[in-house]
Short mmCIF file of C-alpha atoms in Angstrom, two decimals:
data_model
loop_
_atom_site.label_atom_id
_atom_site.label_comp_id
_atom_site.label_asym_id
_atom_site.label_seq_id
_atom_site.Cartn_x
_atom_site.Cartn_y
_atom_site.Cartn_z
CA GLY A 1 3.28 15.37 -13.65
CA GLN A 2 6.15 16.43 -11.27
CA GLN A 3 9.37 14.86 -12.58
CA VAL A 4 12.93 15.02 -10.71
CA MET A 5 15.71 13.89 -12.93
CA GLN A 6 19.22 13.24 -11.45
CA ILE A 7 22.60 12.69 -13.25
CA PRO A 8 25.00 10.75 -13.44
CA GLN A 9 23.23 7.48 -12.69
CA TYR A 10 26.65 5.83 -11.63
CA GLN A 11 30.02 7.74 -10.78
CA HIS A 12 33.13 5.88 -10.58
CA VAL A 13 35.84 7.80 -8.73
CA GLN A 14 39.30 7.11 -7.26
CA GLU A 15 39.43 7.36 -3.35
CA GLY A 16 40.27 11.30 -2.94
CA GLU A 17 38.66 12.48 -5.92
CA ASP A 18 35.81 14.96 -5.64
CA PHE A 19 32.04 13.74 -6.68
CA THR A 20 29.11 15.81 -7.60
CA THR A 21 25.52 14.73 -8.53
CA TYR A 22 22.92 16.93 -10.05
CA CYS A 23 19.20 17.29 -9.58
CA ASN A 24 16.80 19.07 -11.92
CA SER A 25 12.89 19.39 -11.84
CA SER A 26 10.39 20.29 -14.39
CA THR A 27 8.63 22.56 -11.96
CA THR A 28 9.58 25.17 -9.32
CA LEU A 29 10.16 23.00 -5.86
CA SER A 30 9.16 24.52 -2.38
CA ASN A 31 12.30 22.66 -1.18
CA ILE A 32 14.67 19.79 -1.93
CA GLN A 33 15.85 16.82 0.36
CA TRP A 34 19.00 14.68 0.01
CA TYR A 35 19.17 11.26 0.97
CA LYS A 36 22.08 8.47 1.10
CA GLN A 37 21.24 4.77 0.75
CA ARG A 38 24.19 2.40 1.56
CA PRO A 39 24.28 -1.01 -0.12
CA GLY A 40 21.92 -3.15 1.36
CA GLY A 41 20.36 -0.39 3.56
CA HIS A 42 17.74 2.12 3.53
CA PRO A 43 17.53 5.91 2.46
CA VAL A 44 19.04 8.01 5.24
CA PHE A 45 17.89 11.69 5.32
CA LEU A 46 20.85 13.93 5.12
CA ILE A 47 19.58 17.50 4.51
CA GLN A 48 16.98 19.83 3.42
CA LEU A 49 17.19 23.15 1.53
CA VAL A 50 14.38 25.55 1.25
CA LYS A 51 15.68 29.08 0.22
CA SER A 52 16.54 29.94 -3.23
CA GLY A 53 20.35 29.81 -3.59
CA GLU A 54 21.02 28.17 -0.20
CA VAL A 55 24.07 26.62 0.40
CA LYS A 56 24.75 24.20 2.99
CA LYS A 57 27.56 22.23 4.31
CA GLN A 58 28.13 19.07 6.09
CA LYS A 59 31.78 18.13 6.67
CA ARG A 60 33.00 17.11 3.18
CA LEU A 61 29.37 17.50 1.57
CA THR A 62 28.35 20.64 0.09
CA PHE A 63 24.52 21.08 -1.07
CA GLN A 64 23.27 23.67 -3.09
CA PHE A 65 19.73 24.78 -4.27
CA GLY A 66 19.35 26.79 -7.25
CA GLU A 67 18.31 30.34 -7.58
CA ALA A 68 15.21 29.31 -9.48
CA LYS A 69 14.49 26.29 -7.06
CA LYS A 70 14.48 24.00 -10.13
CA ASN A 71 17.86 22.50 -9.68
CA SER A 72 20.21 21.30 -6.99
CA SER A 73 23.55 19.62 -6.56
CA LEU A 74 25.55 17.63 -3.99
CA HIS A 75 29.26 17.77 -3.96
CA ILE A 76 31.56 15.66 -2.09
CA THR A 77 35.08 16.61 -1.42
CA ALA A 78 38.01 14.03 -1.36
CA THR A 79 35.75 10.92 -1.53
CA GLN A 80 36.44 8.23 1.07
CA THR A 81 35.09 4.50 1.09
CA THR A 82 32.82 5.41 3.34
CA ASP A 83 31.03 7.68 0.90
CA VAL A 84 29.79 4.66 -1.10
CA GLY A 85 26.25 4.34 -1.64
CA THR A 86 22.96 5.87 -3.69
CA TYR A 87 22.64 9.47 -3.16
CA PHE A 88 18.91 10.59 -3.89
CA CYS A 89 17.56 14.11 -4.16
CA ALA A 90 13.72 14.48 -3.42
CA GLY A 91 11.67 17.52 -3.95
CA GLY A 92 8.06 18.81 -4.57
CA ALA A 93 5.57 21.42 -4.51
CA ASP A 94 2.58 19.28 -3.65
CA GLY A 95 4.22 15.89 -2.82
CA LEU A 96 7.80 14.62 -2.68
CA THR A 97 9.15 13.06 -5.72
CA PHE A 98 12.50 11.03 -5.66
CA GLY A 99 15.10 11.17 -8.42
CA LYS A 100 16.59 7.61 -9.66
CA GLY A 101 19.63 8.14 -7.70
CA THR A 102 23.36 8.46 -8.28
CA HIS A 103 25.38 5.28 -7.41
CA LEU A 104 28.76 6.49 -6.03
CA ILE A 105 31.23 3.78 -6.68
CA ILE A 106 35.00 4.40 -5.24
CA GLN A 107 38.07 2.47 -6.32
CA PRO A 108 40.85 2.46 -3.53
CA GLU B 1 17.97 1.62 15.39
CA THR B 2 15.86 3.36 12.87
CA GLY B 3 12.84 4.30 14.86
CA VAL B 4 10.85 2.40 12.08
CA THR B 5 10.65 -1.24 12.06
CA GLN B 6 9.60 -3.42 9.34
CA THR B 7 8.98 -7.09 9.37
CA PRO B 8 9.70 -9.80 7.75
CA ARG B 9 13.01 -8.50 6.48
CA HIS B 10 12.83 -11.24 3.41
CA LEU B 11 9.76 -12.84 2.07
CA VAL B 12 9.25 -15.45 -0.73
CA MET B 13 5.89 -16.31 -1.93
CA GLY B 14 3.97 -17.87 -4.66
CA MET B 15 1.61 -15.95 -6.70
CA THR B 16 -1.58 -17.53 -5.16
CA ASN B 17 -0.19 -16.58 -1.53
CA LYS B 18 -1.64 -13.86 0.72
CA LYS B 19 0.82 -12.39 3.11
CA SER B 20 1.37 -8.95 4.82
CA LEU B 21 4.17 -6.68 5.51
CA LYS B 22 4.09 -4.83 8.85
CA CYS B 23 5.68 -1.32 9.67
CA GLU B 24 6.02 0.26 13.05
CA GLN B 25 7.22 3.71 13.90
CA HIS B 26 8.35 4.78 17.21
CA LEU B 27 8.70 8.40 16.50
CA GLY B 28 5.47 9.79 17.30
CA HIS B 29 5.05 10.80 13.64
CA ASN B 30 1.62 11.43 12.04
CA ALA B 31 2.17 10.41 8.62
CA MET B 32 3.31 6.94 7.05
CA TYR B 33 4.36 5.73 3.74
CA TRP B 34 4.76 2.68 1.45
CA TYR B 35 7.42 2.82 -1.30
CA LYS B 36 8.56 0.38 -3.95
CA GLN B 37 12.02 0.28 -4.86
CA SER B 38 13.09 -1.79 -8.03
CA ALA B 39 16.38 -2.12 -9.94
CA LYS B 40 16.80 0.69 -12.13
CA LYS B 41 13.83 2.39 -11.03
CA PRO B 42 13.25 5.40 -8.88
CA LEU B 43 11.67 5.02 -5.34
CA GLU B 44 8.06 4.67 -6.18
CA LEU B 45 5.42 6.15 -3.68
CA MET B 46 2.39 3.66 -3.42
CA PHE B 47 0.37 4.93 -0.42
CA VAL B 48 0.39 7.90 2.21
CA TYR B 49 -1.48 7.74 5.27
CA SER B 50 -1.88 10.81 7.63
CA LEU B 51 -3.71 10.59 10.86
CA GLU B 52 -4.66 7.11 9.94
CA GLU B 53 -6.79 8.48 6.87
CA ARG B 54 -5.31 7.51 3.37
CA VAL B 55 -4.29 10.64 1.45
CA GLU B 56 -2.74 9.27 -1.66
CA ASN B 57 -2.69 6.43 -3.78
CA ASN B 58 -0.86 6.33 -6.69
CA SER B 59 -2.44 4.07 -9.13
CA VAL B 60 -1.44 0.91 -7.41
CA PRO B 61 -2.96 -2.49 -8.33
CA SER B 62 -5.78 -3.85 -6.16
CA ARG B 63 -3.55 -6.73 -5.23
CA PHE B 64 -1.85 -4.25 -2.71
CA SER B 65 -4.12 -3.40 -0.11
CA PRO B 66 -3.09 -1.07 2.64
CA GLU B 67 -4.24 -0.74 6.34
CA CYS B 68 -3.51 1.78 8.95
CA PRO B 69 -5.07 0.93 12.17
CA ASN B 70 -3.29 3.72 14.09
CA SER B 71 -0.66 6.17 13.68
CA SER B 72 2.01 4.13 14.71
CA HIS B 73 1.36 0.87 12.44
CA LEU B 74 0.95 0.48 8.80
CA PHE B 75 0.20 -2.92 6.99
CA LEU B 76 0.61 -3.75 3.30
CA HIS B 77 -1.66 -6.81 2.63
CA LEU B 78 -0.53 -8.74 -0.79
CA HIS B 79 -2.31 -11.40 -2.80
CA THR B 80 -2.07 -12.90 -5.85
CA LEU B 81 1.21 -10.86 -6.73
CA GLN B 82 2.90 -11.11 -10.12
CA PRO B 83 6.58 -11.80 -10.66
CA GLU B 84 7.14 -8.10 -11.38
CA ASP B 85 6.20 -7.20 -7.99
CA SER B 86 9.43 -8.72 -6.57
CA ALA B 87 11.18 -5.57 -5.07
CA LEU B 88 12.26 -3.71 -1.88
CA TYR B 89 9.17 -2.53 0.01
CA LEU B 90 10.03 0.40 2.00
CA CYS B 91 7.97 1.88 4.77
CA ALA B 92 8.67 5.60 5.95
CA SER B 93 7.27 8.05 8.41
CA SER B 94 7.36 11.78 8.63
CA GLN B 95 6.18 14.26 11.49
CA ASP B 96 3.45 15.43 9.14
CA TRP B 97 2.42 14.81 5.65
CA SER B 98 4.17 17.69 4.25
CA VAL B 99 6.73 18.03 1.61
CA ASN B 100 9.03 19.96 4.20
CA GLN B 101 9.13 17.20 6.30
CA PRO B 102 12.34 14.52 6.17
CA GLN B 103 11.04 10.99 5.95
CA HIS B 104 12.54 8.25 8.09
CA PHE B 105 12.81 4.76 6.22
CA GLY B 106 12.61 1.36 7.65
CA ASP B 107 15.39 -1.29 6.66
CA GLY B 108 12.60 -2.48 4.16
CA THR B 109 11.01 -5.84 3.29
CA ARG B 110 12.82 -7.62 0.34
CA LEU B 111 10.02 -9.63 -1.59
CA SER B 112 10.64 -12.29 -3.94
CA ILE B 113 7.55 -13.70 -5.97
CA LEU B 114 8.06 -17.19 -7.43
#
């Protein structure tokens, strides 16, 4: 079946450092979505990428969709304590499959 | 205000109890979902309803029984659960049952099985 793999599982950074999480699929995806889940909270939709090679930005967050539509990345520039949480990618062809998520831990 | 409301927020039950989780969405969406979230595991899709019809059931044990009386409400009926069923149960909705639609999640029900 369809698998969406996400690395790393955990990432510790100092506040102000950059952070990147990567998402890879075993199959071609029709789209990729990114969600953020704060500690004790629920996943919140951040963005969706649909086109091959697409790049979208939200303030300090940059999202990329690979040319082959099998991988994606989320990059945060100059992390802040409010960025703490778990970032999930989710993609699919005939159904949405979530990755395991990357837990971002920020040390002040 | 998430637009998707789940009750109760916390539930502790014994293995022989019967209880129900409730989800209500105020977004006018046509699709609703139940997910299970355990530590160290990805979000596991359990059930999908589109226009009140079940469209997906991912090999979920029969001790979990969903019900969708209308497009705004979704229930998960629980009976004779096992300790490994302790988890966060999340409800979500989307405009349509399509991989291109973002999903809106509720706050979840934290379930503990004694």
